[in-house]
């Protein structure tokens, strides 16, 4: 029985799977296939970009017995050298393959009615595939944590089939779903049931990935890493520093020569409610991780009216405290040229109650952070999208384009570029930049990291190798740099 997994890429608030990232979804699907009795050699895995470039893959799909397509961007971004699957491509697959295809992932939340049909998994794609193959029928259900314990390990081997292997970042899940009782109006995470994996299960998955050659890991598939294995109290989930220590120590033992261990997603409210535990966790992360790490925080708005109307949890003065704490623990420079751990801030527009004043309030918040000498490694500003079954579903989102454009430019010029000049000043040596493409007479590269900076290096360098480079200038989210001569640029390669 031949099965083909097509990775159309996902980008969700708490999960990234656009190359060089590989999300847990295709790995879990491969594990479910193998657990259901399919031989590993009959599990094919291709990315959508490979499929577009190699027509032979379509012939293979024509001959396959089962096709699983994973896709969906709930927070779309701009991607270097990767183009996610489009709705039209998904429609074409469904029209061509009918009952032998199952499409899943966050695409199920799409507002496009054409996708609401029986070939879309309404819950976990891997669970539906497993049930089909084990003759329980096509059920729409969520996977269980004991299934993920097996599938994450059995499916780890498909990373070797990823076109960027071994230079791909494995996104790792600790828990999903939001444990809060009231939810932020825009967020799709509450559409997953809250389920938390056991620490040994996460560590065993990393060991399996490592044994197959993975060296880059991000603990990114959860809405708030600091709350993982938290203890429920009347004030929310009290962070559990011992659990994070156990997780990170376990990872380092399981993958002793990993190259990158980064995190994603931190709820700033956790820091302000539980600063002591949070400080301890931040210190633990720095003890075990690799530098250039980013704690991206969903702030969303600095406007109290918007905060109230959208059930957001945190007000500007608390955001500043959270930024302060991460800076205090993490701003020291690490061996790859970047600070150990800095905060990132996500801001969202198009929420309920938004007005011109919201832009002003957000600017004031960022300016205060800057004036206090604190650093943000990244400011992410995006427009809210409406999804089914979220409170924002029925809200009309209107954004004044000119205002939005000017606001973004002001933030770039007055906050982001000056901060980047402090984070990576001229003369900083940035290590292990993977060369990815050519642009004119320059080579573009990035470190394999959480929110890597784009680095533009003069000259045409061989692609797919690691180089070091010295920063010569800073732009918005990018640096220009001079590559450092090495006797053998390939010596860092795996
Ligand atoms: S706290 Fe808000 S943004 Fe975070 S997961 Fe819950 S609903 Fe989503």
Coordinates of C-alpha atoms in Angstrom, one line a residue, residues 216 259-260 335-337 429-435 445-449 455 457 465-469 486 489 491-493:
X216 CA 17.9 21.8 14.9
X259 CA 23.1 22.7 16.9
X260 CA 20.1 24.8 17.7
X335 CA 28.6 32.7 21.0
X336 CA 26.8 32.9 17.7
X337 CA 26.9 36.7 17.8
X429 CA 30.5 38.3 13.8
X430 CA 27.4 36.2 13.0
X431 CA 28.1 32.5 13.0
X432 CA 26.8 29.6 11.0
X433 CA 24.7 31.4 8.4
X434 CA 23.2 29.0 5.9
X435 CA 23.5 30.4 2.3
X445 CA 21.4 33.5 4.1
X446 CA 20.0 33.0 7.5
X447 CA 21.0 31.3 10.7
X448 CA 18.8 28.3 11.4
X449 CA 16.8 29.8 14.2
X455 CA 21.6 38.4 6.1
X457 CA 26.3 39.1 1.9
X465 CA 26.9 25.9 3.1
X466 CA 27.5 27.5 6.4
X467 CA 29.5 30.7 6.6
X468 CA 30.3 33.4 9.2
X469 CA 30.0 37.0 8.3
X486 CA 37.5 30.3 6.0
X489 CA 33.5 26.8 4.2
X491 CA 33.7 22.3 7.5
X492 CA 30.5 23.2 9.5
X493 CA 28.3 21.1 7.3

